[in-house]
Amino acid sequence: MAETKKTPVSEAEEQTIELWESRGTFEKSIAQRQSAEAFIFNDGPPFANGLPHFGHSLVTGIKDGILRYKTMRGYYVPRRNGWDCHGLPVEFAIEKEFGISGKKQIEELGIEKFNSACRDSIFKYKADWETFLTRYGRWSDYEHYYATVDRDYTESVWWILSEINKKGLLYRGLKSVPYCPRCATPLSNFELNEGYKDNVSDPSVFALFPLKDDPSTKLLAWTTTPWTLPANAALAVDNKADYAFVKLKSDGSTLILAKDRLDVLDLRDHDYSVSKTVKGSELVGLRYEPLYPLPEGRFDGQQTKNAHQVFSDASVSLEDGTGILHVAPRYGETDLALGQRENLPLVESVDSSGHQIYGPSEALGKFFKKADEYIIADLTHKDRLFAAETFTHTYPFCWRCDTPLMYFATSTWFVEVSKVREQMIRTAEDINWVPANIKNGRWGKWLEGARDWAISRNRYWGAPMPIWQNVDEPNDYIVVESIAQLKELAGTDIKVDDLHRPFIDEISFIKDGKTYKRVEEVLDCWFESGSMPVAQYHYPFDNKEETEKHLTADFITEGLDQTRLWFYVQHVISTILFDKPAFKNVIVTGIIMAADGQKLSKRLKNYPPTEDVFDIEGADAWRLYLLSSTQATETADYMRFDRPGLTDLKRNALDTMSNSVRFFKTYSGLDNWQTPKTLQEPEASNLLDRWILVRTEQTIELSTKSVESYKIAHAILPIFDLVDDMSNWYIRRSRKRFWKSENDTDKTEAYNTLWYVLVRISQLLAPWAPFISDKIWNELTQGSGLTDSVHLSDWPSVKEPNTASLKLLDNMLKARKVVEHGLGLRMFSSDTQQQVKVRQPLKTLTYSGDRLGEDYENIIAEEVNVKEVKSTWSDEKDRDMPFKVWIDKEITPELKAEGVARELVRAIQNARKNAGFNVEDRIHLAFESQTTELTGAFNQFNDTIYAETLTTAELANREEAEHSETVKVDGQEVTIWLKRA
Ligand SMILES: [Zn+2]
């Protein structure tokens, strides 16, 4: 990638990173709180076999922000990076690398070779991740990371599974599970939920099943999965529903279907008459001609006898189809239940790789969805097809590889989550969710419907299931809880350095004369990430006591999809093992969309590269932009990443903050002002000082309360308001106090106040904008004896506002409102529609309601530039008057002259600027004009003009001038000569 030119902001951020590294600031921030109460954060481990992308910036910012905040609040906040290493994403990448696909080819290549390639790939992008996270300002211990691939980690996972088994919650069952034929492995129902697609087009087939005893009478059944028809074992009806025997005019045959579903015929314009109606129960036991015979020699006599007849089943729907269900026990949940209840043959027509292995010869070897058309053709050929159409519905696909899923009855290990459902709901009661509605909504509903969790995967690169099975008696198995136990069983000389397949598969043992072999499966990688809260510490083998102190994390955060994935699996495991929730507080993040409202897309390039944002706007602006969005951090909504919005935020908040610091540094430096030794609220007598100090207290309170309830945007937005008030009201209104030449108490108090406010703002910003806040802190606190990083400082304590402070805030708000209205009135006068420049003083401003007091009225007078400010208040009844402001616009000659004097001040200020003088330079000034109006005003307001332009004397000799210029003031020419004093 081409090197972009870094902005000064970006360079300053990189210098801050270097400073942190050289000073060990992060390590210090942890070490100095070592003995304090711990704040536990569970980090969702990312996969390091893929690059970090733009979307990671949001959750990364939230994690880092909350943890920096808690550190400043005095907690001990250990942070350690973790990496997710196992699972299908890794396997896919390696299959691609070798140019192979599917289990067969992997086994031909060899599991050892395959897994070794997986291992080599897992940290492929670890360095890129660390670079991204570090540049973004995410503090973490990258060196002492944990990884789910580690032997210790796996041993903890084994122990967890053995505990679940001890509680009687592990079982093996033939279950119909969502199954990805491409990955050749079952999916858990939460993975299933991630992959539903709408408007999927599938066949809609009505097949005919002639009765054995009366072939001209045919049962009409409906299916959307023709590929399962060769596996048909039975038909099912609703025994309470009415079924009609209808005679078709076209061929004289009789069809049987539910009475409520006769529109199947009507909609297709069939001419028919109903010959009789019977209850479904009367159809039970009817035998029909199978479409395909049972595969020979596969099923016992009883199963063969049971097959191909009508059964009654509660799952039969009268909402769609014909009210007669085609039953293929291997390929559906209700089908399997019926098949097991009635001891039906489980015909396998599609194998575990999704290929047709039984049915018409044309279909054999075809991928199951592709086989549909050949089976339909075969039905036509056999005259067993009533109608074949297509329809659209919602269908699940593999969330990893996008292959259409099938339901497949397979032997799978389950955690019996349905048994602990109530317990999980109870342990979840105290979890604080942001946004709150997820607690009883998406999450709560999910817990209520919690189902057994299929935890085994017929794959290779994962934690091996620690289950050794008696080769002669599959129901006799041992769940091994530790390496030590395995050695006890299999001998101390076994190799256990690497617990992965195929090495672990080689370990078998004999116990009580019976031979035990490990089951082939590996664990669902979600089982591993759900074990993370304790497995990262190698619990219970190491760190037992310490880990048990913090079984429930204080905080976690990830995207909405994790509600049913990582958040859920942690909660399942924590509830079963410890009867505790896995976490106390959780922020569900929003989703970043591109500016055009579309998903972030590499192909469409609808978002900037991360390096580009780092190099131009910088990480602080990026973080603040995302974190101050309520959609992103509080309502789990979509937010658009709009780069101009990011630029605006940088200018309005960060640049304003930097400019204010520069202003402060410039003047306080000139005046040799002494930095305070401690960070204490200064004495203040001036109204503006008192006001900005109360505003700061108020912001500390608002911001703190918001973070405490994990509302991040609401913790940041008040800081932006404070920065704006400080710059555009406090500093602007106080400028003259900083400019004046004498170093009196008022000036010292102004410096003390501004310093205090800036330092406090840097603290409030620290969690969210860690770079600029630390830069400001360092610039302002040098020589103060305060700590050398804002991140090592203590969060400001919250002071509840008292009545006097509230009154002060209220009054200033009203004064500013009067100013705003007053300036508005100057812009447009109702009688003349003429604008009066602000530099032209006016006589009187009157406002409605209570008197604000002299201090406020002085401010209003200066801002609106009027000679007098008064209130209409005279007695109690005036209090209810609506808010109003009036201005007397008559310009007397006296006022006119003053207005001209102000214009002259502006002209001289401009000349100073054009001369290139510094703002603090004192000058000598000469002035000449042909008009008496200008000279008159100059002489009359000489003192004011000198004071405001830092003129100390008249420039006697114009030859010595460093700069001169002739400009127009009030339409008349004037020449100005300047020289630095
Ligand atoms: Zn798949």
mmCIF file with all atom_site columns, N, CA and C in Angstrom, residues 517-555:
data_model
loop_
_atom_site.group_PDB
_atom_site.id
_atom_site.type_symbol
_atom_site.label_atom_id
_atom_site.label_alt_id
_atom_site.label_comp_id
_atom_site.label_asym_id
_atom_site.label_entity_id
_atom_site.label_seq_id
_atom_site.pdbx_PDB_ins_code
_atom_site.Cartn_x
_atom_site.Cartn_y
_atom_site.Cartn_z
_atom_site.occupancy
_atom_site.B_iso_or_equiv
_atom_site.pdbx_formal_charge
_atom_site.auth_seq_id
_atom_site.auth_comp_id
_atom_site.auth_asym_id
_atom_site.auth_atom_id
_atom_site.pdbx_PDB_model_num
ATOM 1   N N  . LYS A 1 517 ? -11.448 -47.110 23.320 1.00 0.00 ? 517 LYS A N  1
ATOM 2   C CA . LYS A 1 517 ? -10.839 -46.283 22.259 1.00 0.00 ? 517 LYS A CA 1
ATOM 3   C C  . LYS A 1 517 ? -11.513 -44.925 22.280 1.00 0.00 ? 517 LYS A C  1
ATOM 4   N N  . ARG A 1 518 ? -10.760 -43.910 21.898 1.00 0.00 ? 518 ARG A N  1
ATOM 5   C CA . ARG A 1 518 ? -11.356 -42.572 21.900 1.00 0.00 ? 518 ARG A CA 1
ATOM 6   C C  . ARG A 1 518 ? -12.387 -42.458 20.776 1.00 0.00 ? 518 ARG A C  1
ATOM 7   N N  . VAL A 1 519 ? -13.496 -41.762 21.036 1.00 0.00 ? 519 VAL A N  1
ATOM 8   C CA . VAL A 1 519 ? -14.451 -41.479 19.963 1.00 0.00 ? 519 VAL A CA 1
ATOM 9   C C  . VAL A 1 519 ? -13.756 -40.526 18.992 1.00 0.00 ? 519 VAL A C  1
ATOM 10  N N  . GLU A 1 520 ? -14.133 -40.551 17.737 1.00 0.00 ? 520 GLU A N  1
ATOM 11  C CA . GLU A 1 520 ? -13.364 -39.788 16.744 1.00 0.00 ? 520 GLU A CA 1
ATOM 12  C C  . GLU A 1 520 ? -13.580 -38.276 16.782 1.00 0.00 ? 520 GLU A C  1
ATOM 13  N N  . GLU A 1 521 ? -14.721 -37.866 17.323 1.00 0.00 ? 521 GLU A N  1
ATOM 14  C CA . GLU A 1 521 ? -15.089 -36.466 17.175 1.00 0.00 ? 521 GLU A CA 1
ATOM 15  C C  . GLU A 1 521 ? -14.205 -35.482 17.942 1.00 0.00 ? 521 GLU A C  1
ATOM 16  N N  . VAL A 1 522 ? -14.244 -34.238 17.461 1.00 0.00 ? 522 VAL A N  1
ATOM 17  C CA . VAL A 1 522 ? -13.648 -33.138 18.214 1.00 0.00 ? 522 VAL A CA 1
ATOM 18  C C  . VAL A 1 522 ? -14.798 -32.300 18.775 1.00 0.00 ? 522 VAL A C  1
ATOM 19  N N  . LEU A 1 523 ? -14.451 -31.373 19.674 1.00 0.00 ? 523 LEU A N  1
ATOM 20  C CA . LEU A 1 523 ? -15.477 -30.548 20.301 1.00 0.00 ? 523 LEU A CA 1
ATOM 21  C C  . LEU A 1 523 ? -15.838 -29.339 19.435 1.00 0.00 ? 523 LEU A C  1
ATOM 22  N N  . ASP A 1 524 ? -17.090 -28.988 19.475 1.00 0.00 ? 524 ASP A N  1
ATOM 23  C CA . ASP A 1 524 ? -17.563 -27.742 18.895 1.00 0.00 ? 524 ASP A CA 1
ATOM 24  C C  . ASP A 1 524 ? -16.657 -26.614 19.404 1.00 0.00 ? 524 ASP A C  1
ATOM 25  N N  . CYS A 1 525 ? -16.137 -25.774 18.488 1.00 0.00 ? 525 CYS A N  1
ATOM 26  C CA . CYS A 1 525 ? -15.212 -24.732 18.964 1.00 0.00 ? 525 CYS A CA 1
ATOM 27  C C  . CYS A 1 525 ? -15.925 -23.725 19.870 1.00 0.00 ? 525 CYS A C  1
ATOM 28  N N  . TRP A 1 526 ? -17.249 -23.674 19.790 1.00 0.00 ? 526 TRP A N  1
ATOM 29  C CA . TRP A 1 526 ? -17.981 -22.787 20.719 1.00 0.00 ? 526 TRP A CA 1
ATOM 30  C C  . TRP A 1 526 ? -17.900 -23.312 22.147 1.00 0.00 ? 526 TRP A C  1
ATOM 31  N N  . PHE A 1 527 ? -17.759 -24.631 22.278 1.00 0.00 ? 527 PHE A N  1
ATOM 32  C CA . PHE A 1 527 ? -17.589 -25.192 23.615 1.00 0.00 ? 527 PHE A CA 1
ATOM 33  C C  . PHE A 1 527 ? -16.273 -24.680 24.198 1.00 0.00 ? 527 PHE A C  1
ATOM 34  N N  . GLU A 1 528 ? -15.288 -24.570 23.327 1.00 0.00 ? 528 GLU A N  1
ATOM 35  C CA . GLU A 1 528 ? -13.984 -24.060 23.780 1.00 0.00 ? 528 GLU A CA 1
ATOM 36  C C  . GLU A 1 528 ? -14.044 -22.580 24.140 1.00 0.00 ? 528 GLU A C  1
ATOM 37  N N  . SER A 1 529 ? -14.670 -21.778 23.281 1.00 0.00 ? 529 SER A N  1
ATOM 38  C CA . SER A 1 529 ? -14.690 -20.341 23.613 1.00 0.00 ? 529 SER A CA 1
ATOM 39  C C  . SER A 1 529 ? -15.608 -20.081 24.804 1.00 0.00 ? 529 SER A C  1
ATOM 40  N N  . GLY A 1 530 ? -16.623 -20.924 24.977 1.00 0.00 ? 530 GLY A N  1
ATOM 41  C CA . GLY A 1 530 ? -17.482 -20.796 26.153 1.00 0.00 ? 530 GLY A CA 1
ATOM 42  C C  . GLY A 1 530 ? -16.771 -21.189 27.436 1.00 0.00 ? 530 GLY A C  1
ATOM 43  N N  . SER A 1 531 ? -15.688 -21.942 27.309 1.00 0.00 ? 531 SER A N  1
ATOM 44  C CA . SER A 1 531 ? -14.910 -22.369 28.481 1.00 0.00 ? 531 SER A CA 1
ATOM 45  C C  . SER A 1 531 ? -13.871 -21.325 28.880 1.00 0.00 ? 531 SER A C  1
ATOM 46  N N  . MET A 1 532 ? -13.713 -20.317 28.007 1.00 0.00 ? 532 MET A N  1
ATOM 47  C CA . MET A 1 532 ? -12.647 -19.325 28.167 1.00 0.00 ? 532 MET A CA 1
ATOM 48  C C  . MET A 1 532 ? -12.549 -18.677 29.556 1.00 0.00 ? 532 MET A C  1
ATOM 49  N N  . PRO A 1 533 ? -13.697 -18.351 30.210 1.00 0.00 ? 533 PRO A N  1
ATOM 50  C CA . PRO A 1 533 ? -13.559 -17.652 31.488 1.00 0.00 ? 533 PRO A CA 1
ATOM 51  C C  . PRO A 1 533 ? -12.664 -18.381 32.482 1.00 0.00 ? 533 PRO A C  1
ATOM 52  N N  . VAL A 1 534 ? -12.677 -19.705 32.494 1.00 0.00 ? 534 VAL A N  1
ATOM 53  C CA . VAL A 1 534 ? -11.788 -20.413 33.422 1.00 0.00 ? 534 VAL A CA 1
ATOM 54  C C  . VAL A 1 534 ? -10.632 -21.125 32.715 1.00 0.00 ? 534 VAL A C  1
ATOM 55  N N  . ALA A 1 535 ? -10.880 -21.550 31.470 1.00 0.00 ? 535 ALA A N  1
ATOM 56  C CA . ALA A 1 535 ? -9.836  -22.315 30.772 1.00 0.00 ? 535 ALA A CA 1
ATOM 57  C C  . ALA A 1 535 ? -8.598  -21.462 30.509 1.00 0.00 ? 535 ALA A C  1
ATOM 58  N N  . GLN A 1 536 ? -8.773  -20.149 30.364 1.00 0.00 ? 536 GLN A N  1
ATOM 59  C CA . GLN A 1 536 ? -7.610  -19.286 30.114 1.00 0.00 ? 536 GLN A CA 1
ATOM 60  C C  . GLN A 1 536 ? -6.624  -19.316 31.294 1.00 0.00 ? 536 GLN A C  1
ATOM 61  N N  . TYR A 1 537 ? -7.113  -19.705 32.465 1.00 0.00 ? 537 TYR A N  1
ATOM 62  C CA . TYR A 1 537 ? -6.231  -19.781 33.642 1.00 0.00 ? 537 TYR A CA 1
ATOM 63  C C  . TYR A 1 537 ? -5.822  -21.220 33.964 1.00 0.00 ? 537 TYR A C  1
ATOM 64  N N  . HIS A 1 538 ? -6.132  -22.147 33.065 1.00 0.00 ? 538 HIS A N  1
ATOM 65  C CA . HIS A 1 538 ? -5.849  -23.560 33.288 1.00 0.00 ? 538 HIS A CA 1
ATOM 66  C C  . HIS A 1 538 ? -6.519  -24.055 34.570 1.00 0.00 ? 538 HIS A C  1
ATOM 67  N N  . TYR A 1 539 ? -7.706  -23.529 34.814 1.00 0.00 ? 539 TYR A N  1
ATOM 68  C CA . TYR A 1 539 ? -8.507  -23.945 35.958 1.00 0.00 ? 539 TYR A CA 1
ATOM 69  C C  . TYR A 1 539 ? -9.021  -25.361 35.725 1.00 0.00 ? 539 TYR A C  1
ATOM 70  N N  . PRO A 1 540 ? -9.168  -26.213 36.724 1.00 0.00 ? 540 PRO A N  1
ATOM 71  C CA . PRO A 1 540 ? -8.806  -26.029 38.144 1.00 0.00 ? 540 PRO A CA 1
ATOM 72  C C  . PRO A 1 540 ? -7.398  -26.521 38.469 1.00 0.00 ? 540 PRO A C  1
ATOM 73  N N  . PHE A 1 541 ? -6.593  -26.783 37.405 1.00 0.00 ? 541 PHE A N  1
ATOM 74  C CA . PHE A 1 541 ? -5.261  -27.350 37.646 1.00 0.00 ? 541 PHE A CA 1
ATOM 75  C C  . PHE A 1 541 ? -4.292  -26.302 38.182 1.00 0.00 ? 541 PHE A C  1
ATOM 76  N N  . ASP A 1 542 ? -4.486  -25.062 37.736 1.00 0.00 ? 542 ASP A N  1
ATOM 77  C CA . ASP A 1 542 ? -3.670  -23.949 38.229 1.00 0.00 ? 542 ASP A CA 1
ATOM 78  C C  . ASP A 1 542 ? -4.614  -22.818 38.644 1.00 0.00 ? 542 ASP A C  1
ATOM 79  N N  . ASN A 1 543 ? -4.084  -21.859 39.372 1.00 0.00 ? 543 ASN A N  1
ATOM 80  C CA . ASN A 1 543 ? -4.802  -20.616 39.716 1.00 0.00 ? 543 ASN A CA 1
ATOM 81  C C  . ASN A 1 543 ? -6.204  -20.866 40.282 1.00 0.00 ? 543 ASN A C  1
ATOM 82  N N  . LYS A 1 544 ? -6.347  -21.952 41.052 1.00 0.00 ? 544 LYS A N  1
ATOM 83  C CA . LYS A 1 544 ? -7.686  -22.354 41.473 1.00 0.00 ? 544 LYS A CA 1
ATOM 84  C C  . LYS A 1 544 ? -8.374  -21.282 42.330 1.00 0.00 ? 544 LYS A C  1
ATOM 85  N N  . GLU A 1 545 ? -7.693  -20.892 43.408 1.00 0.00 ? 545 GLU A N  1
ATOM 86  C CA . GLU A 1 545 ? -8.330  -19.956 44.346 1.00 0.00 ? 545 GLU A CA 1
ATOM 87  C C  . GLU A 1 545 ? -8.635  -18.630 43.692 1.00 0.00 ? 545 GLU A C  1
ATOM 88  N N  . GLU A 1 546 ? -7.635  -18.115 42.956 1.00 0.00 ? 546 GLU A N  1
ATOM 89  C CA . GLU A 1 546 ? -7.789  -16.799 42.344 1.00 0.00 ? 546 GLU A CA 1
ATOM 90  C C  . GLU A 1 546 ? -8.958  -16.807 41.350 1.00 0.00 ? 546 GLU A C  1
ATOM 91  N N  . THR A 1 547 ? -9.038  -17.855 40.528 1.00 0.00 ? 547 THR A N  1
ATOM 92  C CA . THR A 1 547 ? -10.093 -17.939 39.527 1.00 0.00 ? 547 THR A CA 1
ATOM 93  C C  . THR A 1 547 ? -11.470 -18.017 40.181 1.00 0.00 ? 547 THR A C  1
ATOM 94  N N  . GLU A 1 548 ? -11.550 -18.759 41.271 1.00 0.00 ? 548 GLU A N  1
ATOM 95  C CA . GLU A 1 548 ? -12.852 -18.928 41.918 1.00 0.00 ? 548 GLU A CA 1
ATOM 96  C C  . GLU A 1 548 ? -13.383 -17.647 42.531 1.00 0.00 ? 548 GLU A C  1
ATOM 97  N N  . LYS A 1 549 ? -12.478 -16.687 42.761 1.00 0.00 ? 549 LYS A N  1
ATOM 98  C CA . LYS A 1 549 ? -12.928 -15.387 43.278 1.00 0.00 ? 549 LYS A CA 1
ATOM 99  C C  . LYS A 1 549 ? -13.705 -14.623 42.222 1.00 0.00 ? 549 LYS A C  1
ATOM 100 N N  . HIS A 1 550 ? -13.451 -14.922 40.952 1.00 0.00 ? 550 HIS A N  1
ATOM 101 C CA . HIS A 1 550 ? -14.034 -14.107 39.879 1.00 0.00 ? 550 HIS A CA 1
ATOM 102 C C  . HIS A 1 550 ? -14.688 -14.971 38.812 1.00 0.00 ? 550 HIS A C  1
ATOM 103 N N  . LEU A 1 551 ? -15.558 -15.845 39.218 1.00 0.00 ? 551 LEU A N  1
ATOM 104 C CA . LEU A 1 551 ? -16.180 -16.733 38.229 1.00 0.00 ? 551 LEU A CA 1
ATOM 105 C C  . LEU A 1 551 ? -17.147 -15.963 37.326 1.00 0.00 ? 551 LEU A C  1
ATOM 106 N N  . THR A 1 552 ? -17.660 -14.874 37.843 1.00 0.00 ? 552 THR A N  1
ATOM 107 C CA . THR A 1 552 ? -18.526 -14.033 37.009 1.00 0.00 ? 552 THR A CA 1
ATOM 108 C C  . THR A 1 552 ? -17.734 -12.792 36.609 1.00 0.00 ? 552 THR A C  1
ATOM 109 N N  . ALA A 1 553 ? -17.589 -12.595 35.305 1.00 0.00 ? 553 ALA A N  1
ATOM 110 C CA . ALA A 1 553 ? -16.842 -11.420 34.837 1.00 0.00 ? 553 ALA A CA 1
ATOM 111 C C  . ALA A 1 553 ? -17.670 -10.163 35.096 1.00 0.00 ? 553 ALA A C  1
ATOM 112 N N  . ASP A 1 554 ? -16.989 -9.044  35.305 1.00 0.00 ? 554 ASP A N  1
ATOM 113 C CA . ASP A 1 554 ? -17.710 -7.791  35.515 1.00 0.00 ? 554 ASP A CA 1
ATOM 114 C C  . ASP A 1 554 ? -18.273 -7.258  34.207 1.00 0.00 ? 554 ASP A C  1
ATOM 115 N N  . PHE A 1 555 ? -17.573 -7.555  33.116 1.00 0.00 ? 555 PHE A N  1
ATOM 116 C CA . PHE A 1 555 ? -17.968 -6.907  31.878 1.00 0.00 ? 555 PHE A CA 1
ATOM 117 C C  . PHE A 1 555 ? -17.546 -7.718  30.661 1.00 0.00 ? 555 PHE A C  1
#
